[in-house]
């Protein structure tokens, strides 16, 4: 099974892009794809997301046995070690969603509100759950689906790498088939193009570059409010 991937990461309406992305296949046919969304506003979220993807790539490249939860824990500690007493970095943190692909299996880890989804045929499946205040209240039965979509604190995170509390790190795994499309995105993208619409937009496309080009064009027709990043991997 051949993997084809493409990506984009742009600042959108903001002055600075605090997202970082990773999409690479190594010599032994192992592939890693990831999106990190740095946090902090005037703090250095860009540095936090860059630390995350750089550390992730280095660990994947240098180790045969991959333990993503351990790597995420190490990234969390690495970001903490880079924080200082200055206002620019002392609260920097990042979300991170990463998928490690080898053969027909995808294994991933996730922290925050970046997202991994798989499209197969006419359907789609989210492999991650957002670590947000809104999602927590929804799961507790305190918000309806409609209220979840319009919740005013929808983007308030419960977990991030580099935060002052131990982050929540979820894992996922999925058996791939020919024709599958894997998407990892930041909330600046998937809050504008929902999963159901995503399925329709790429239903006839098979090439990752074509998919990314189409989705980027579509996203820029919306009223953007954040950085947006997307990595797409297709399997043929």
GROMACS .gro file of C-alpha atoms in nm:
model
  236
    1UNK     CA    1   0.000   0.000   0.000
    2UNK     CA    2   0.147   0.333  -0.109
    3UNK     CA    3   0.113   0.648   0.099
    4UNK     CA    4   0.072   0.988  -0.063
    5UNK     CA    5   0.054   1.298   0.158
    6UNK     CA    6   0.024   1.673   0.129
    7UNK     CA    7  -0.024   1.958   0.373
    8UNK     CA    8  -0.059   2.328   0.434
    9UNK     CA    9  -0.023   2.556   0.736
   10UNK     CA   10  -0.112   2.923   0.720
   11UNK     CA   11  -0.172   3.214   0.954
   12UNK     CA   12  -0.517   3.296   0.817
   13UNK     CA   13  -0.628   3.634   0.958
   14UNK     CA   14  -0.367   3.639   1.234
   15UNK     CA   15  -0.030   3.812   1.223
   16UNK     CA   16   0.158   3.498   1.324
   17UNK     CA   17   0.117   3.128   1.256
   18UNK     CA   18   0.148   2.933   1.582
   19UNK     CA   19   0.071   2.595   1.418
   20UNK     CA   20   0.340   2.345   1.320
   21UNK     CA   21   0.301   2.037   1.100
   22UNK     CA   22   0.493   1.720   1.022
   23UNK     CA   23   0.455   1.476   0.733
   24UNK     CA   24   0.747   1.248   0.657
   25UNK     CA   25   0.822   0.894   0.544
   26UNK     CA   26   1.150   0.739   0.657
   27UNK     CA   27   1.373   0.492   0.473
   28UNK     CA   28   1.211   0.191   0.641
   29UNK     CA   29   0.866   0.295   0.511
   30UNK     CA   30   0.748   0.430   0.844
   31UNK     CA   31   0.542   0.748   0.815
   32UNK     CA   32   0.458   1.010   1.076
   33UNK     CA   33   0.201   1.286   1.028
   34UNK     CA   34   0.115   1.543   1.293
   35UNK     CA   35  -0.033   1.885   1.364
   36UNK     CA   36   0.046   2.099   1.670
   37UNK     CA   37  -0.143   2.417   1.754
   38UNK     CA   38   0.056   2.646   1.983
   39UNK     CA   39  -0.121   2.830   2.265
   40UNK     CA   40  -0.066   3.148   2.449
   41UNK     CA   41  -0.171   3.438   2.227
   42UNK     CA   42   0.101   3.689   2.315
   43UNK     CA   43   0.300   3.403   2.469
   44UNK     CA   44   0.516   3.200   2.236
   45UNK     CA   45   0.282   2.928   2.116
   46UNK     CA   46   0.480   2.907   1.793
   47UNK     CA   47   0.785   2.795   1.987
   48UNK     CA   48   0.585   2.532   2.178
   49UNK     CA   49   0.435   2.379   1.864
   50UNK     CA   50   0.774   2.380   1.691
   51UNK     CA   51   0.936   2.205   1.988
   52UNK     CA   52   0.660   1.942   1.973
   53UNK     CA   53   0.695   1.846   1.607
   54UNK     CA   54   1.076   1.871   1.605
   55UNK     CA   55   1.106   1.645   1.909
   56UNK     CA   56   0.850   1.403   1.766
   57UNK     CA   57   1.035   1.374   1.436
   58UNK     CA   58   1.369   1.321   1.608
   59UNK     CA   59   1.232   1.043   1.828
   60UNK     CA   60   1.051   0.864   1.543
   61UNK     CA   61   1.361   0.882   1.322
   62UNK     CA   62   1.589   0.749   1.593
   63UNK     CA   63   1.385   0.467   1.746
   64UNK     CA   64   1.259   0.139   1.602
   65UNK     CA   65   1.001   0.085   1.876
   66UNK     CA   66   0.766   0.383   1.898
   67UNK     CA   67   0.578   0.466   2.217
   68UNK     CA   68   0.381   0.779   2.136
   69UNK     CA   69   0.246   0.829   2.488
   70UNK     CA   70   0.600   0.830   2.623
   71UNK     CA   71   0.710   1.070   2.349
   72UNK     CA   72   0.419   1.304   2.428
   73UNK     CA   73   0.516   1.299   2.796
   74UNK     CA   74   0.873   1.385   2.699
   75UNK     CA   75   0.752   1.669   2.477
   76UNK     CA   76   0.548   1.803   2.768
   77UNK     CA   77   0.859   1.805   2.987
   78UNK     CA   78   1.070   1.953   2.705
   79UNK     CA   79   0.831   2.247   2.670
   80UNK     CA   80   0.832   2.299   3.046
   81UNK     CA   81   1.213   2.310   3.040
   82UNK     CA   82   1.203   2.588   2.777
   83UNK     CA   83   0.965   2.804   2.974
   84UNK     CA   84   1.121   3.100   3.152
   85UNK     CA   85   1.018   3.389   3.370
   86UNK     CA   86   0.953   3.613   3.070
   87UNK     CA   87   0.601   3.695   2.957
   88UNK     CA   88   0.675   3.551   2.611
   89UNK     CA   89   0.733   3.190   2.713
   90UNK     CA   90   0.629   3.120   3.070
   91UNK     CA   91   0.282   2.997   2.973
   92UNK     CA   92   0.354   2.855   2.628
   93UNK     CA   93   0.190   2.521   2.550
   94UNK     CA   94   0.060   2.329   2.251
   95UNK     CA   95  -0.192   2.076   2.136
   96UNK     CA   96  -0.060   1.780   1.938
   97UNK     CA   97  -0.217   1.505   1.733
   98UNK     CA   98   0.016   1.254   1.571
   99UNK     CA   99  -0.037   0.939   1.367
  100UNK     CA  100   0.236   0.682   1.311
  101UNK     CA  101   0.173   0.466   1.003
  102UNK     CA  102   0.345   0.139   0.926
  103UNK     CA  103   0.203  -0.111   0.683
  104UNK     CA  104  -0.176  -0.117   0.705
  105UNK     CA  105  -0.200   0.012   1.060
  106UNK     CA  106  -0.220   0.360   1.203
  107UNK     CA  107  -0.136   0.424   1.568
  108UNK     CA  108  -0.178   0.768   1.714
  109UNK     CA  109  -0.172   0.990   2.020
  110UNK     CA  110  -0.361   1.307   2.092
  111UNK     CA  111  -0.369   1.599   2.336
  112UNK     CA  112  -0.589   1.907   2.297
  113UNK     CA  113  -0.828   2.002   2.018
  114UNK     CA  114  -0.633   1.916   1.706
  115UNK     CA  115  -0.806   1.625   1.534
  116UNK     CA  116  -0.751   1.304   1.338
  117UNK     CA  117  -1.023   1.168   1.110
  118UNK     CA  118  -1.041   0.887   0.854
  119UNK     CA  119  -1.261   0.894   0.544
  120UNK     CA  120  -1.357   0.566   0.381
  121UNK     CA  121  -1.597   0.552   0.091
  122UNK     CA  122  -1.897   0.771   0.169
  123UNK     CA  123  -1.833   0.780   0.542
  124UNK     CA  124  -1.600   0.934   0.796
  125UNK     CA  125  -1.486   0.863   1.150
  126UNK     CA  126  -1.319   1.084   1.409
  127UNK     CA  127  -1.036   0.902   1.583
  128UNK     CA  128  -0.989   1.172   1.847
  129UNK     CA  129  -1.204   1.357   2.101
  130UNK     CA  130  -1.138   1.722   2.178
  131UNK     CA  131  -1.002   1.796   2.526
  132UNK     CA  132  -1.212   2.107   2.578
  133UNK     CA  133  -1.442   2.246   2.841
  134UNK     CA  134  -1.731   2.226   2.595
  135UNK     CA  135  -1.671   1.858   2.513
  136UNK     CA  136  -1.642   1.773   2.884
  137UNK     CA  137  -1.976   1.940   2.956
  138UNK     CA  138  -2.136   1.767   2.658
  139UNK     CA  139  -2.015   1.425   2.773
  140UNK     CA  140  -2.151   1.500   3.120
  141UNK     CA  141  -2.494   1.569   2.970
  142UNK     CA  142  -2.484   1.939   3.055
  143UNK     CA  143  -2.483   2.056   2.693
  144UNK     CA  144  -2.692   1.937   2.398
  145UNK     CA  145  -2.537   1.893   2.051
  146UNK     CA  146  -2.680   2.229   1.948
  147UNK     CA  147  -2.549   2.395   2.263
  148UNK     CA  148  -2.209   2.235   2.208
  149UNK     CA  149  -2.178   2.398   1.865
  150UNK     CA  150  -2.262   2.745   1.999
  151UNK     CA  151  -2.098   2.727   2.340
  152UNK     CA  152  -1.918   3.062   2.398
  153UNK     CA  153  -1.615   2.898   2.563
  154UNK     CA  154  -1.592   2.625   2.303
  155UNK     CA  155  -1.217   2.661   2.249
  156UNK     CA  156  -1.115   2.659   2.616
  157UNK     CA  157  -0.880   2.362   2.655
  158UNK     CA  158  -0.874   2.114   2.940
  159UNK     CA  159  -0.539   1.968   2.833
  160UNK     CA  160  -0.224   2.076   2.649
  161UNK     CA  161   0.145   1.984   2.642
  162UNK     CA  162   0.339   2.235   2.849
  163UNK     CA  163   0.048   2.318   3.079
  164UNK     CA  164   0.095   2.341   3.454
  165UNK     CA  165  -0.111   2.027   3.515
  166UNK     CA  166  -0.038   1.679   3.384
  167UNK     CA  167  -0.181   1.659   3.032
  168UNK     CA  168  -0.439   1.408   2.919
  169UNK     CA  169  -0.296   1.195   2.640
  170UNK     CA  170  -0.535   0.971   2.446
  171UNK     CA  171  -0.435   0.697   2.202
  172UNK     CA  172  -0.605   0.554   1.896
  173UNK     CA  173  -0.539   0.283   1.639
  174UNK     CA  174  -0.705   0.195   1.312
  175UNK     CA  175  -0.664  -0.069   1.043
  176UNK     CA  176  -0.627   0.097   0.703
  177UNK     CA  177  -0.770  -0.011   0.368
  178UNK     CA  178  -0.693   0.091   0.012
  179UNK     CA  179  -0.866   0.419  -0.068
  180UNK     CA  180  -0.866   0.550   0.290
  181UNK     CA  181  -0.792   0.919   0.351
  182UNK     CA  182  -0.646   1.033   0.684
  183UNK     CA  183  -0.680   1.396   0.795
  184UNK     CA  184  -0.506   1.570   1.084
  185UNK     CA  185  -0.608   1.932   1.136
  186UNK     CA  186  -0.600   2.224   1.373
  187UNK     CA  187  -0.927   2.368   1.501
  188UNK     CA  188  -0.883   2.669   1.274
  189UNK     CA  189  -0.954   2.432   0.986
  190UNK     CA  190  -1.205   2.177   1.117
  191UNK     CA  191  -1.420   2.438   1.287
  192UNK     CA  192  -1.479   2.587   0.943
  193UNK     CA  193  -1.518   2.267   0.742
  194UNK     CA  194  -1.710   2.004   0.937
  195UNK     CA  195  -1.666   1.631   0.884
  196UNK     CA  196  -1.989   1.580   0.687
  197UNK     CA  197  -1.899   1.861   0.447
  198UNK     CA  198  -1.542   1.736   0.425
  199UNK     CA  199  -1.667   1.398   0.304
  200UNK     CA  200  -1.867   1.565   0.028
  201UNK     CA  201  -1.587   1.799  -0.080
  202UNK     CA  202  -1.329   1.524  -0.135
  203UNK     CA  203  -1.560   1.241  -0.242
  204UNK     CA  204  -1.420   1.223  -0.596
  205UNK     CA  205  -1.057   1.306  -0.515
  206UNK     CA  206  -0.790   1.042  -0.450
  207UNK     CA  207  -0.465   1.238  -0.468
  208UNK     CA  208  -0.355   1.412  -0.146
  209UNK     CA  209  -0.221   1.720  -0.327
  210UNK     CA  210  -0.551   1.764  -0.510
  211UNK     CA  211  -0.745   1.724  -0.184
  212UNK     CA  212  -0.535   1.980   0.001
  213UNK     CA  213  -0.559   2.231  -0.284
  214UNK     CA  214  -0.938   2.198  -0.295
  215UNK     CA  215  -0.981   2.226   0.081
  216UNK     CA  216  -0.746   2.522   0.111
  217UNK     CA  217  -0.941   2.706  -0.157
  218UNK     CA  218  -1.268   2.620   0.016
  219UNK     CA  219  -1.142   2.731   0.357
  220UNK     CA  220  -1.042   3.072   0.227
  221UNK     CA  221  -1.398   3.130   0.114
  222UNK     CA  222  -1.507   3.122   0.479
  223UNK     CA  223  -1.469   3.389   0.747
  224UNK     CA  224  -1.144   3.270   0.906
  225UNK     CA  225  -1.070   3.341   1.270
  226UNK     CA  226  -0.752   3.146   1.342
  227UNK     CA  227  -0.440   2.982   1.200
  228UNK     CA  228  -0.530   2.672   1.001
  229UNK     CA  229  -0.331   2.360   0.930
  230UNK     CA  230  -0.405   2.033   0.758
  231UNK     CA  231  -0.214   1.716   0.674
  232UNK     CA  232  -0.376   1.463   0.442
  233UNK     CA  233  -0.251   1.110   0.373
  234UNK     CA  234  -0.411   0.886   0.110
  235UNK     CA  235  -0.356   0.511   0.070
  236UNK     CA  236  -0.347   0.345  -0.270
   0.00000   0.00000   0.00000
